[in-house]
Amino acid sequence: MSEVGVVTAEEYDSWSEERCAGIQIVDGLVVAGARGSKRHNRLARVLANALDAAAGPGWNADTDFDVRLQDVPLTNRRPDVVVYRADTIDVTPTRPEHVLLVAEVVSPGSETTDRIVKVDQYAKAGIGFYWRIEQAVTGVPLVYTYVLDPATRTYRDGDVFTGVLKVTAPFPVEIDLGQV
């Protein structure tokens, strides 16, 4: 790393996958990410699998990889679920123009980041859809959906779902998260 501790895109791109696991880079600074609980990871996987099945051949939905929001200062986020263009599967880094939707499963300790910081970063990067899944200690998750207003690069509030998520955009999908 450079002497002031700021990580550049070139430095980060030279790091091994193991070194990058569990971290994000925000404004050039390393931010350690907490490991998700089994429930968190299952929610992300169920969501990704359902989105992948519904998206059609032009899109993939996956978990656990970086999205490069900006190069200078470097900002890499690792959303819980990313729907991205299938023809960019081998393109690294994944950039906002490759991404249709990101979803974050909120965990204890990530509330402010997932509810405020990431929403703003994803919108400014031009990602069309943002979903936030709030885990109830007991009971079914709440899913908040947001749609990008391209003119202002901010998200408009979409629908809120309890348990069963049923949307028509960015493509039709119905997901029962209450069974997780």
Short mmCIF file of N, CA and C in Angstrom, two decimals:
data_model
loop_
_atom_site.label_atom_id
_atom_site.label_comp_id
_atom_site.label_asym_id
_atom_site.label_seq_id
_atom_site.Cartn_x
_atom_site.Cartn_y
_atom_site.Cartn_z
N MET A 1 0.84 -1.18 0.00
CA MET A 1 0.00 0.00 0.00
C MET A 1 0.88 1.23 0.00
N SER A 2 0.30 2.31 -0.49
CA SER A 2 1.05 3.56 -0.49
C SER A 2 1.24 4.04 0.95
N GLU A 3 2.11 5.02 1.12
CA GLU A 3 2.50 5.43 2.47
C GLU A 3 1.35 5.97 3.30
N VAL A 4 0.32 6.54 2.69
CA VAL A 4 -0.79 7.09 3.47
C VAL A 4 -1.88 6.05 3.71
N GLY A 5 -1.68 4.83 3.25
CA GLY A 5 -2.66 3.78 3.49
C GLY A 5 -3.80 3.74 2.50
N VAL A 6 -3.73 4.55 1.46
CA VAL A 6 -4.78 4.56 0.45
C VAL A 6 -4.44 3.51 -0.61
N VAL A 7 -5.41 2.66 -0.90
CA VAL A 7 -5.22 1.60 -1.88
C VAL A 7 -5.65 2.11 -3.25
N THR A 8 -4.79 1.94 -4.24
CA THR A 8 -5.15 2.32 -5.60
C THR A 8 -5.77 1.12 -6.32
N ALA A 9 -6.43 1.39 -7.43
CA ALA A 9 -7.02 0.32 -8.23
C ALA A 9 -5.94 -0.66 -8.69
N GLU A 10 -4.78 -0.14 -9.09
CA GLU A 10 -3.69 -0.99 -9.56
C GLU A 10 -3.20 -1.92 -8.45
N GLU A 11 -3.04 -1.37 -7.24
CA GLU A 11 -2.61 -2.20 -6.12
C GLU A 11 -3.64 -3.29 -5.82
N TYR A 12 -4.89 -2.88 -5.73
CA TYR A 12 -5.94 -3.84 -5.39
C TYR A 12 -6.02 -4.95 -6.43
N ASP A 13 -5.91 -4.58 -7.70
CA ASP A 13 -6.00 -5.57 -8.77
C ASP A 13 -4.85 -6.57 -8.74
N SER A 14 -3.76 -6.24 -8.06
CA SER A 14 -2.62 -7.16 -7.97
C SER A 14 -2.76 -8.12 -6.78
N TRP A 15 -3.72 -7.87 -5.89
CA TRP A 15 -3.89 -8.71 -4.71
C TRP A 15 -4.55 -10.03 -5.07
N SER A 16 -4.28 -11.06 -4.26
CA SER A 16 -4.90 -12.37 -4.47
C SER A 16 -6.37 -12.33 -4.06
N GLU A 17 -7.14 -13.30 -4.56
CA GLU A 17 -8.55 -13.39 -4.17
C GLU A 17 -8.69 -13.57 -2.66
N GLU A 18 -7.77 -14.34 -2.07
CA GLU A 18 -7.82 -14.58 -0.63
C GLU A 18 -7.66 -13.27 0.15
N ARG A 19 -6.75 -12.42 -0.31
CA ARG A 19 -6.51 -11.15 0.37
C ARG A 19 -7.72 -10.22 0.25
N CYS A 20 -8.45 -10.33 -0.86
CA CYS A 20 -9.60 -9.45 -1.10
C CYS A 20 -10.88 -9.96 -0.43
N ALA A 21 -10.89 -11.22 -0.05
CA ALA A 21 -12.10 -11.80 0.56
C ALA A 21 -12.41 -11.09 1.87
N GLY A 22 -13.67 -10.76 2.06
CA GLY A 22 -14.10 -10.18 3.33
C GLY A 22 -13.79 -8.71 3.52
N ILE A 23 -13.30 -8.05 2.45
CA ILE A 23 -13.04 -6.61 2.57
C ILE A 23 -13.73 -5.87 1.43
N GLN A 24 -13.93 -4.59 1.65
CA GLN A 24 -14.38 -3.68 0.61
C GLN A 24 -13.44 -2.48 0.67
N ILE A 25 -13.35 -1.74 -0.41
CA ILE A 25 -12.52 -0.54 -0.45
C ILE A 25 -13.45 0.64 -0.66
N VAL A 26 -13.39 1.60 0.26
CA VAL A 26 -14.25 2.78 0.18
C VAL A 26 -13.35 4.01 0.22
N ASP A 27 -13.40 4.79 -0.84
CA ASP A 27 -12.55 5.98 -0.97
C ASP A 27 -11.08 5.63 -0.73
N GLY A 28 -10.67 4.46 -1.22
CA GLY A 28 -9.29 4.03 -1.14
C GLY A 28 -8.89 3.37 0.16
N LEU A 29 -9.81 3.29 1.12
CA LEU A 29 -9.49 2.71 2.43
C LEU A 29 -10.12 1.33 2.58
N VAL A 30 -9.37 0.41 3.18
CA VAL A 30 -9.87 -0.95 3.40
C VAL A 30 -10.90 -0.93 4.51
N VAL A 31 -12.06 -1.53 4.23
CA VAL A 31 -13.13 -1.67 5.21
C VAL A 31 -13.38 -3.16 5.37
N ALA A 32 -13.17 -3.67 6.59
CA ALA A 32 -13.40 -5.09 6.84
C ALA A 32 -14.90 -5.34 6.90
N GLY A 33 -15.31 -6.41 6.28
CA GLY A 33 -16.71 -6.79 6.31
C GLY A 33 -16.93 -7.91 7.30
N ALA A 34 -18.02 -7.85 8.01
CA ALA A 34 -18.34 -8.92 8.94
C ALA A 34 -18.84 -10.13 8.16
N ARG A 35 -18.56 -11.30 8.66
CA ARG A 35 -19.10 -12.50 8.03
C ARG A 35 -20.60 -12.56 8.30
N GLY A 36 -21.34 -12.97 7.28
CA GLY A 36 -22.78 -13.09 7.44
C GLY A 36 -23.14 -14.33 8.23
N SER A 37 -24.27 -14.26 8.92
CA SER A 37 -24.79 -15.42 9.63
C SER A 37 -25.28 -16.44 8.61
N LYS A 38 -25.61 -17.63 9.08
CA LYS A 38 -26.17 -18.65 8.16
C LYS A 38 -27.46 -18.12 7.54
N ARG A 39 -28.30 -17.46 8.34
CA ARG A 39 -29.57 -16.92 7.81
C ARG A 39 -29.29 -15.85 6.75
N HIS A 40 -28.33 -14.97 7.02
CA HIS A 40 -27.94 -13.93 6.05
C HIS A 40 -27.50 -14.58 4.74
N ASN A 41 -26.59 -15.54 4.84
CA ASN A 41 -26.05 -16.19 3.64
C ASN A 41 -27.13 -16.95 2.88
N ARG A 42 -28.03 -17.59 3.61
CA ARG A 42 -29.12 -18.34 2.95
C ARG A 42 -30.07 -17.39 2.23
N LEU A 43 -30.41 -16.28 2.89
CA LEU A 43 -31.28 -15.29 2.23
C LEU A 43 -30.64 -14.81 0.92
N ALA A 44 -29.36 -14.51 0.97
CA ALA A 44 -28.66 -14.04 -0.24
C ALA A 44 -28.66 -15.12 -1.32
N ARG A 45 -28.40 -16.37 -0.94
CA ARG A 45 -28.35 -17.44 -1.93
C ARG A 45 -29.73 -17.72 -2.53
N VAL A 46 -30.77 -17.79 -1.69
CA VAL A 46 -32.13 -18.02 -2.19
C VAL A 46 -32.52 -16.90 -3.16
N LEU A 47 -32.23 -15.67 -2.78
CA LEU A 47 -32.53 -14.52 -3.63
C LEU A 47 -31.77 -14.61 -4.95
N ALA A 48 -30.47 -14.88 -4.88
CA ALA A 48 -29.66 -14.98 -6.10
C ALA A 48 -30.15 -16.10 -7.01
N ASN A 49 -30.46 -17.25 -6.44
CA ASN A 49 -30.93 -18.38 -7.25
C ASN A 49 -32.24 -18.05 -7.96
N ALA A 50 -33.17 -17.42 -7.23
CA ALA A 50 -34.47 -17.07 -7.83
C ALA A 50 -34.29 -16.00 -8.92
N LEU A 51 -33.45 -15.00 -8.65
CA LEU A 51 -33.21 -13.96 -9.65
C LEU A 51 -32.52 -14.55 -10.88
N ASP A 52 -31.57 -15.45 -10.67
CA ASP A 52 -30.86 -16.08 -11.78
C ASP A 52 -31.83 -16.86 -12.67
N ALA A 53 -32.75 -17.58 -12.04
CA ALA A 53 -33.72 -18.38 -12.80
C ALA A 53 -34.70 -17.49 -13.57
N ALA A 54 -35.06 -16.34 -12.99
CA ALA A 54 -36.07 -15.48 -13.61
C ALA A 54 -35.50 -14.50 -14.62
N ALA A 55 -34.21 -14.22 -14.54
CA ALA A 55 -33.61 -13.13 -15.31
C ALA A 55 -33.53 -13.39 -16.81
N GLY A 56 -33.50 -14.63 -17.21
CA GLY A 56 -33.35 -14.93 -18.62
C GLY A 56 -31.88 -15.05 -18.99
N PRO A 57 -31.61 -15.46 -20.24
CA PRO A 57 -30.24 -15.79 -20.64
C PRO A 57 -29.28 -14.60 -20.71
N GLY A 58 -29.79 -13.39 -20.75
CA GLY A 58 -28.92 -12.23 -20.86
C GLY A 58 -28.32 -11.75 -19.55
N TRP A 59 -28.80 -12.33 -18.44
CA TRP A 59 -28.38 -11.85 -17.11
C TRP A 59 -27.99 -13.01 -16.22
N ASN A 60 -27.04 -12.77 -15.33
CA ASN A 60 -26.66 -13.71 -14.28
C ASN A 60 -26.91 -13.05 -12.94
N ALA A 61 -27.20 -13.86 -11.93
CA ALA A 61 -27.30 -13.37 -10.56
C ALA A 61 -26.35 -14.20 -9.72
N ASP A 62 -25.45 -13.54 -9.01
CA ASP A 62 -24.46 -14.23 -8.21
C ASP A 62 -24.21 -13.48 -6.90
N THR A 63 -23.41 -14.11 -6.05
CA THR A 63 -23.06 -13.53 -4.76
C THR A 63 -21.54 -13.45 -4.64
N ASP A 64 -21.08 -12.62 -3.73
CA ASP A 64 -19.70 -12.61 -3.26
C ASP A 64 -18.65 -12.27 -4.32
N PHE A 65 -18.83 -11.13 -4.98
CA PHE A 65 -17.76 -10.61 -5.83
C PHE A 65 -17.84 -9.09 -5.84
N ASP A 66 -16.73 -8.46 -6.19
CA ASP A 66 -16.62 -7.00 -6.16
C ASP A 66 -17.33 -6.34 -7.34
N VAL A 67 -17.90 -5.17 -7.06
CA VAL A 67 -18.36 -4.25 -8.09
C VAL A 67 -17.53 -2.98 -7.91
N ARG A 68 -16.82 -2.59 -8.95
CA ARG A 68 -15.95 -1.40 -8.91
C ARG A 68 -16.81 -0.18 -9.20
N LEU A 69 -17.15 0.57 -8.15
CA LEU A 69 -17.99 1.75 -8.31
C LEU A 69 -17.22 2.93 -8.86
N GLN A 70 -15.93 3.05 -8.47
CA GLN A 70 -15.10 4.12 -9.03
C GLN A 70 -13.64 3.74 -8.85
N ASP A 71 -12.79 4.29 -9.75
CA ASP A 71 -11.37 3.99 -9.73
C ASP A 71 -10.58 4.93 -8.83
N VAL A 72 -10.95 6.22 -8.80
CA VAL A 72 -10.19 7.20 -8.02
C VAL A 72 -11.15 8.11 -7.26
N PRO A 73 -11.13 8.13 -5.94
CA PRO A 73 -10.46 7.13 -5.15
C PRO A 73 -11.18 5.79 -5.30
N LEU A 74 -10.41 4.72 -5.17
CA LEU A 74 -10.96 3.39 -5.39
C LEU A 74 -12.13 3.10 -4.45
N THR A 75 -13.25 2.66 -5.03
CA THR A 75 -14.38 2.19 -4.24
C THR A 75 -14.88 0.89 -4.86
N ASN A 76 -14.67 -0.20 -4.13
CA ASN A 76 -15.18 -1.53 -4.49
C ASN A 76 -16.18 -1.92 -3.42
N ARG A 77 -17.35 -2.29 -3.83
CA ARG A 77 -18.33 -2.85 -2.89
C ARG A 77 -18.53 -4.31 -3.26
N ARG A 78 -18.96 -5.10 -2.29
CA ARG A 78 -19.23 -6.52 -2.50
C ARG A 78 -20.68 -6.76 -2.07
N PRO A 79 -21.64 -6.45 -2.97
CA PRO A 79 -23.05 -6.63 -2.60
C PRO A 79 -23.36 -8.10 -2.31
N ASP A 80 -24.40 -8.32 -1.53
CA ASP A 80 -24.79 -9.69 -1.22
C ASP A 80 -25.28 -10.42 -2.47
N VAL A 81 -26.00 -9.71 -3.34
CA VAL A 81 -26.47 -10.29 -4.61
C VAL A 81 -26.27 -9.24 -5.70
N VAL A 82 -25.79 -9.69 -6.86
CA VAL A 82 -25.60 -8.81 -8.01
C VAL A 82 -26.22 -9.48 -9.24
N VAL A 83 -27.09 -8.75 -9.94
CA VAL A 83 -27.58 -9.19 -11.25
C VAL A 83 -26.80 -8.39 -12.29
N TYR A 84 -26.09 -9.10 -13.15
CA TYR A 84 -25.18 -8.45 -14.10
C TYR A 84 -25.30 -9.10 -15.48
N ARG A 85 -24.85 -8.38 -16.50
CA ARG A 85 -24.92 -8.87 -17.87
C ARG A 85 -24.14 -10.17 -18.01
N ALA A 86 -24.77 -11.19 -18.54
CA ALA A 86 -24.14 -12.51 -18.67
C ALA A 86 -22.89 -12.45 -19.54
N ASP A 87 -22.86 -11.56 -20.53
CA ASP A 87 -21.69 -11.50 -21.41
C ASP A 87 -20.49 -10.83 -20.76
N THR A 88 -20.62 -10.40 -19.51
CA THR A 88 -19.49 -9.80 -18.78
C THR A 88 -18.96 -10.73 -17.69
N ILE A 89 -19.34 -12.00 -17.73
CA ILE A 89 -18.95 -12.93 -16.65
C ILE A 89 -17.44 -13.00 -16.48
N ASP A 90 -16.67 -12.86 -17.54
CA ASP A 90 -15.22 -12.95 -17.44
C ASP A 90 -14.53 -11.59 -17.42
N VAL A 91 -15.32 -10.51 -17.36
CA VAL A 91 -14.76 -9.16 -17.32
C VAL A 91 -14.48 -8.78 -15.87
N THR A 92 -13.24 -8.37 -15.60
CA THR A 92 -12.86 -7.94 -14.26
C THR A 92 -12.16 -6.59 -14.36
N PRO A 93 -12.52 -5.63 -13.56
CA PRO A 93 -13.55 -5.70 -12.53
C PRO A 93 -14.95 -5.51 -13.13
N THR A 94 -15.95 -6.00 -12.38
CA THR A 94 -17.34 -5.73 -12.75
C THR A 94 -17.60 -4.25 -12.45
N ARG A 95 -18.19 -3.57 -13.41
CA ARG A 95 -18.44 -2.13 -13.27
C ARG A 95 -19.96 -1.87 -13.25
N PRO A 96 -20.37 -0.69 -12.77
CA PRO A 96 -21.80 -0.39 -12.68
C PRO A 96 -22.56 -0.56 -14.00
N GLU A 97 -21.92 -0.27 -15.12
CA GLU A 97 -22.63 -0.41 -16.40
C GLU A 97 -22.91 -1.87 -16.75
N HIS A 98 -22.29 -2.81 -16.06
CA HIS A 98 -22.56 -4.24 -16.25
C HIS A 98 -23.72 -4.71 -15.37
N VAL A 99 -24.10 -3.89 -14.38
CA VAL A 99 -24.99 -4.32 -13.30
C VAL A 99 -26.39 -3.74 -13.48
N LEU A 100 -27.38 -4.61 -13.30
CA LEU A 100 -28.78 -4.22 -13.38
C LEU A 100 -29.37 -3.97 -11.98
N LEU A 101 -29.00 -4.83 -11.03
CA LEU A 101 -29.60 -4.79 -9.70
C LEU A 101 -28.58 -5.25 -8.67
N VAL A 102 -28.57 -4.60 -7.51
CA VAL A 102 -27.83 -5.10 -6.36
C VAL A 102 -28.79 -5.23 -5.19
N ALA A 103 -28.51 -6.23 -4.34
CA ALA A 103 -29.32 -6.44 -3.15
C ALA A 103 -28.39 -6.61 -1.96
N GLU A 104 -28.77 -6.04 -0.84
CA GLU A 104 -28.03 -6.16 0.41
C GLU A 104 -28.94 -6.74 1.47
N VAL A 105 -28.45 -7.75 2.18
CA VAL A 105 -29.15 -8.32 3.33
C VAL A 105 -28.56 -7.64 4.56
N VAL A 106 -29.37 -6.88 5.26
CA VAL A 106 -28.91 -6.10 6.41
C VAL A 106 -28.63 -7.03 7.59
N SER A 107 -27.46 -6.84 8.19
CA SER A 107 -27.05 -7.60 9.37
C SER A 107 -26.79 -6.64 10.51
N PRO A 108 -26.78 -7.13 11.74
CA PRO A 108 -26.41 -6.26 12.85
C PRO A 108 -25.02 -5.67 12.58
N GLY A 109 -24.93 -4.36 12.67
CA GLY A 109 -23.67 -3.69 12.41
C GLY A 109 -23.58 -3.09 11.01
N SER A 110 -24.45 -3.53 10.08
CA SER A 110 -24.39 -2.97 8.72
C SER A 110 -25.59 -2.08 8.42
N GLU A 111 -26.42 -1.80 9.43
CA GLU A 111 -27.67 -1.08 9.19
C GLU A 111 -27.44 0.27 8.50
N THR A 112 -26.61 1.12 9.07
CA THR A 112 -26.41 2.46 8.50
C THR A 112 -25.79 2.37 7.12
N THR A 113 -24.81 1.51 6.95
CA THR A 113 -24.15 1.36 5.65
C THR A 113 -25.15 0.90 4.60
N ASP A 114 -25.94 -0.13 4.90
CA ASP A 114 -26.87 -0.68 3.92
C ASP A 114 -28.07 0.24 3.67
N ARG A 115 -28.51 0.98 4.70
CA ARG A 115 -29.70 1.82 4.57
C ARG A 115 -29.41 3.20 3.99
N ILE A 116 -28.17 3.71 4.16
CA ILE A 116 -27.88 5.08 3.75
C ILE A 116 -26.69 5.16 2.80
N VAL A 117 -25.53 4.67 3.23
CA VAL A 117 -24.29 4.86 2.48
C VAL A 117 -24.31 4.15 1.14
N LYS A 118 -24.61 2.84 1.16
CA LYS A 118 -24.58 2.08 -0.09
C LYS A 118 -25.67 2.54 -1.05
N VAL A 119 -26.83 2.90 -0.53
CA VAL A 119 -27.92 3.38 -1.39
C VAL A 119 -27.42 4.55 -2.23
N ASP A 120 -26.76 5.49 -1.58
CA ASP A 120 -26.24 6.67 -2.26
C ASP A 120 -25.14 6.29 -3.26
N GLN A 121 -24.22 5.41 -2.85
CA GLN A 121 -23.12 5.02 -3.74
C GLN A 121 -23.63 4.28 -4.97
N TYR A 122 -24.55 3.35 -4.79
CA TYR A 122 -25.07 2.58 -5.93
C TYR A 122 -25.86 3.49 -6.88
N ALA A 123 -26.61 4.42 -6.33
CA ALA A 123 -27.39 5.35 -7.16
C ALA A 123 -26.46 6.26 -7.96
N LYS A 124 -25.47 6.84 -7.31
CA LYS A 124 -24.52 7.72 -8.00
C LYS A 124 -23.75 6.97 -9.09
N ALA A 125 -23.55 5.66 -8.89
CA ALA A 125 -22.86 4.83 -9.89
C ALA A 125 -23.78 4.48 -11.06
N GLY A 126 -25.09 4.70 -10.91
CA GLY A 126 -26.02 4.46 -12.01
C GLY A 126 -26.62 3.07 -12.06
N ILE A 127 -26.58 2.32 -10.95
CA ILE A 127 -27.17 0.97 -10.92
C ILE A 127 -28.69 1.11 -10.81
N GLY A 128 -29.40 0.48 -11.73
CA GLY A 128 -30.83 0.71 -11.91
C GLY A 128 -31.74 0.33 -10.76
N PHE A 129 -31.41 -0.74 -10.04
CA PHE A 129 -32.29 -1.23 -8.99
C PHE A 129 -31.48 -1.60 -7.76
N TYR A 130 -32.02 -1.24 -6.57
CA TYR A 130 -31.42 -1.61 -5.30
C TYR A 130 -32.49 -2.22 -4.43
N TRP A 131 -32.21 -3.38 -3.86
CA TRP A 131 -33.11 -4.02 -2.92
C TRP A 131 -32.40 -4.19 -1.59
N ARG A 132 -33.13 -3.88 -0.52
CA ARG A 132 -32.59 -4.04 0.84
C ARG A 132 -33.48 -5.01 1.59
N ILE A 133 -32.89 -6.07 2.12
CA ILE A 133 -33.63 -7.08 2.85
C ILE A 133 -33.31 -6.92 4.33
N GLU A 134 -34.34 -6.63 5.11
CA GLU A 134 -34.21 -6.47 6.56
C GLU A 134 -34.61 -7.79 7.21
N GLN A 135 -33.72 -8.32 8.04
CA GLN A 135 -33.99 -9.58 8.72
C GLN A 135 -34.68 -9.32 10.05
N ALA A 136 -35.81 -9.95 10.24
CA ALA A 136 -36.46 -9.88 11.54
C ALA A 136 -35.84 -10.96 12.42
N VAL A 137 -35.71 -10.69 13.72
CA VAL A 137 -35.16 -11.69 14.63
C VAL A 137 -36.03 -12.94 14.59
N THR A 138 -37.33 -12.71 14.62
CA THR A 138 -38.27 -13.81 14.40
C THR A 138 -39.25 -13.31 13.35
N GLY A 139 -39.70 -14.18 12.52
CA GLY A 139 -40.64 -13.77 11.49
C GLY A 139 -39.98 -13.64 10.13
N VAL A 140 -40.74 -13.10 9.20
CA VAL A 140 -40.30 -13.06 7.81
C VAL A 140 -39.57 -11.76 7.49
N PRO A 141 -38.66 -11.80 6.52
CA PRO A 141 -37.91 -10.60 6.14
C PRO A 141 -38.79 -9.56 5.47
N LEU A 142 -38.36 -8.32 5.57
CA LEU A 142 -38.96 -7.22 4.82
C LEU A 142 -38.02 -6.88 3.67
N VAL A 143 -38.59 -6.67 2.48
CA VAL A 143 -37.78 -6.32 1.31
C VAL A 143 -38.21 -4.94 0.82
N TYR A 144 -37.26 -4.01 0.83
CA TYR A 144 -37.48 -2.66 0.34
C TYR A 144 -36.86 -2.57 -1.05
N THR A 145 -37.64 -2.10 -2.02
CA THR A 145 -37.14 -1.99 -3.39
C THR A 145 -37.01 -0.52 -3.77
N TYR A 146 -35.97 -0.23 -4.56
CA TYR A 146 -35.70 1.13 -5.01
C TYR A 146 -35.40 1.10 -6.50
N VAL A 147 -35.83 2.17 -7.20
CA VAL A 147 -35.62 2.29 -8.64
C VAL A 147 -34.87 3.60 -8.89
N LEU A 148 -33.85 3.53 -9.72
CA LEU A 148 -33.02 4.69 -10.01
C LEU A 148 -33.78 5.72 -10.84
N ASP A 149 -33.65 6.98 -10.43
CA ASP A 149 -34.08 8.11 -11.26
C ASP A 149 -32.80 8.57 -11.98
N PRO A 150 -32.66 8.24 -13.27
CA PRO A 150 -31.40 8.53 -13.95
C PRO A 150 -31.07 10.02 -14.03
N ALA A 151 -32.08 10.87 -13.99
CA ALA A 151 -31.83 12.32 -14.09
C ALA A 151 -31.12 12.85 -12.85
N THR A 152 -31.50 12.34 -11.68
CA THR A 152 -30.93 12.85 -10.43
C THR A 152 -29.90 11.90 -9.82
N ARG A 153 -29.79 10.70 -10.39
CA ARG A 153 -28.91 9.66 -9.84
C ARG A 153 -29.21 9.44 -8.37
N THR A 154 -30.49 9.36 -8.06
CA THR A 154 -30.96 8.99 -6.72
C THR A 154 -32.03 7.92 -6.91
N TYR A 155 -32.28 7.17 -5.85
CA TYR A 155 -33.31 6.13 -5.92
C TYR A 155 -34.65 6.68 -5.45
N ARG A 156 -35.70 6.25 -6.14
CA ARG A 156 -37.08 6.47 -5.71
C ARG A 156 -37.50 5.23 -4.92
N ASP A 157 -38.26 5.43 -3.87
CA ASP A 157 -38.77 4.30 -3.12
C ASP A 157 -39.71 3.50 -4.00
N GLY A 158 -39.51 2.18 -3.99
CA GLY A 158 -40.42 1.27 -4.67
C GLY A 158 -41.33 0.63 -3.65
N ASP A 159 -41.77 -0.56 -3.95
CA ASP A 159 -42.66 -1.28 -3.05
C ASP A 159 -41.87 -1.92 -1.90
N VAL A 160 -42.60 -2.21 -0.82
CA VAL A 160 -42.05 -2.94 0.32
C VAL A 160 -42.82 -4.25 0.40
N PHE A 161 -42.09 -5.34 0.56
CA PHE A 161 -42.70 -6.66 0.58
C PHE A 161 -42.40 -7.35 1.90
N THR A 162 -43.39 -8.11 2.39
CA THR A 162 -43.20 -8.92 3.58
C THR A 162 -43.22 -10.37 3.16
N GLY A 163 -42.08 -11.04 3.29
CA GLY A 163 -42.02 -12.46 2.99
C GLY A 163 -41.94 -12.77 1.51
N VAL A 164 -43.05 -12.55 0.79
CA VAL A 164 -43.08 -12.87 -0.64
C VAL A 164 -42.82 -11.60 -1.44
N LEU A 165 -41.76 -11.64 -2.21
CA LEU A 165 -41.36 -10.54 -3.09
C LEU A 165 -41.93 -10.85 -4.47
N LYS A 166 -42.75 -9.94 -5.01
CA LYS A 166 -43.33 -10.16 -6.33
C LYS A 166 -43.24 -8.85 -7.12
N VAL A 167 -42.36 -8.84 -8.13
CA VAL A 167 -42.13 -7.63 -8.92
C VAL A 167 -42.22 -7.95 -10.40
N THR A 168 -42.41 -6.88 -11.19
CA THR A 168 -42.40 -7.01 -12.65
C THR A 168 -41.14 -6.39 -13.25
N ALA A 169 -40.45 -5.54 -12.46
CA ALA A 169 -39.24 -4.89 -12.97
C ALA A 169 -38.12 -5.09 -11.97
N PRO A 170 -36.90 -5.37 -12.42
CA PRO A 170 -36.45 -5.26 -13.81
C PRO A 170 -36.90 -6.41 -14.70
N PHE A 171 -37.45 -7.47 -14.10
CA PHE A 171 -38.08 -8.57 -14.84
C PHE A 171 -39.01 -9.25 -13.85
N PRO A 172 -40.02 -9.98 -14.35
CA PRO A 172 -40.97 -10.62 -13.43
C PRO A 172 -40.30 -11.71 -12.59
N VAL A 173 -40.52 -11.64 -11.29
CA VAL A 173 -40.02 -12.67 -10.39
C VAL A 173 -40.87 -12.68 -9.12
N GLU A 174 -41.06 -13.87 -8.59
CA GLU A 174 -41.76 -14.04 -7.31
C GLU A 174 -40.87 -14.92 -6.44
N ILE A 175 -40.54 -14.44 -5.24
CA ILE A 175 -39.63 -15.14 -4.35
C ILE A 175 -40.23 -15.17 -2.96
N ASP A 176 -40.35 -16.37 -2.40
CA ASP A 176 -40.87 -16.51 -1.04
C ASP A 176 -39.69 -16.57 -0.06
N LEU A 177 -39.36 -15.41 0.52
CA LEU A 177 -38.27 -15.35 1.49
C LEU A 177 -38.73 -15.75 2.88
N GLY A 178 -40.03 -15.91 3.06
CA GLY A 178 -40.56 -16.32 4.35
C GLY A 178 -40.23 -17.77 4.69
N GLN A 179 -39.81 -18.53 3.70
CA GLN A 179 -39.48 -19.95 3.91
C GLN A 179 -38.02 -20.15 4.32
N VAL A 180 -37.24 -19.07 4.42
CA VAL A 180 -35.82 -19.19 4.74
C VAL A 180 -35.65 -19.45 6.23
#
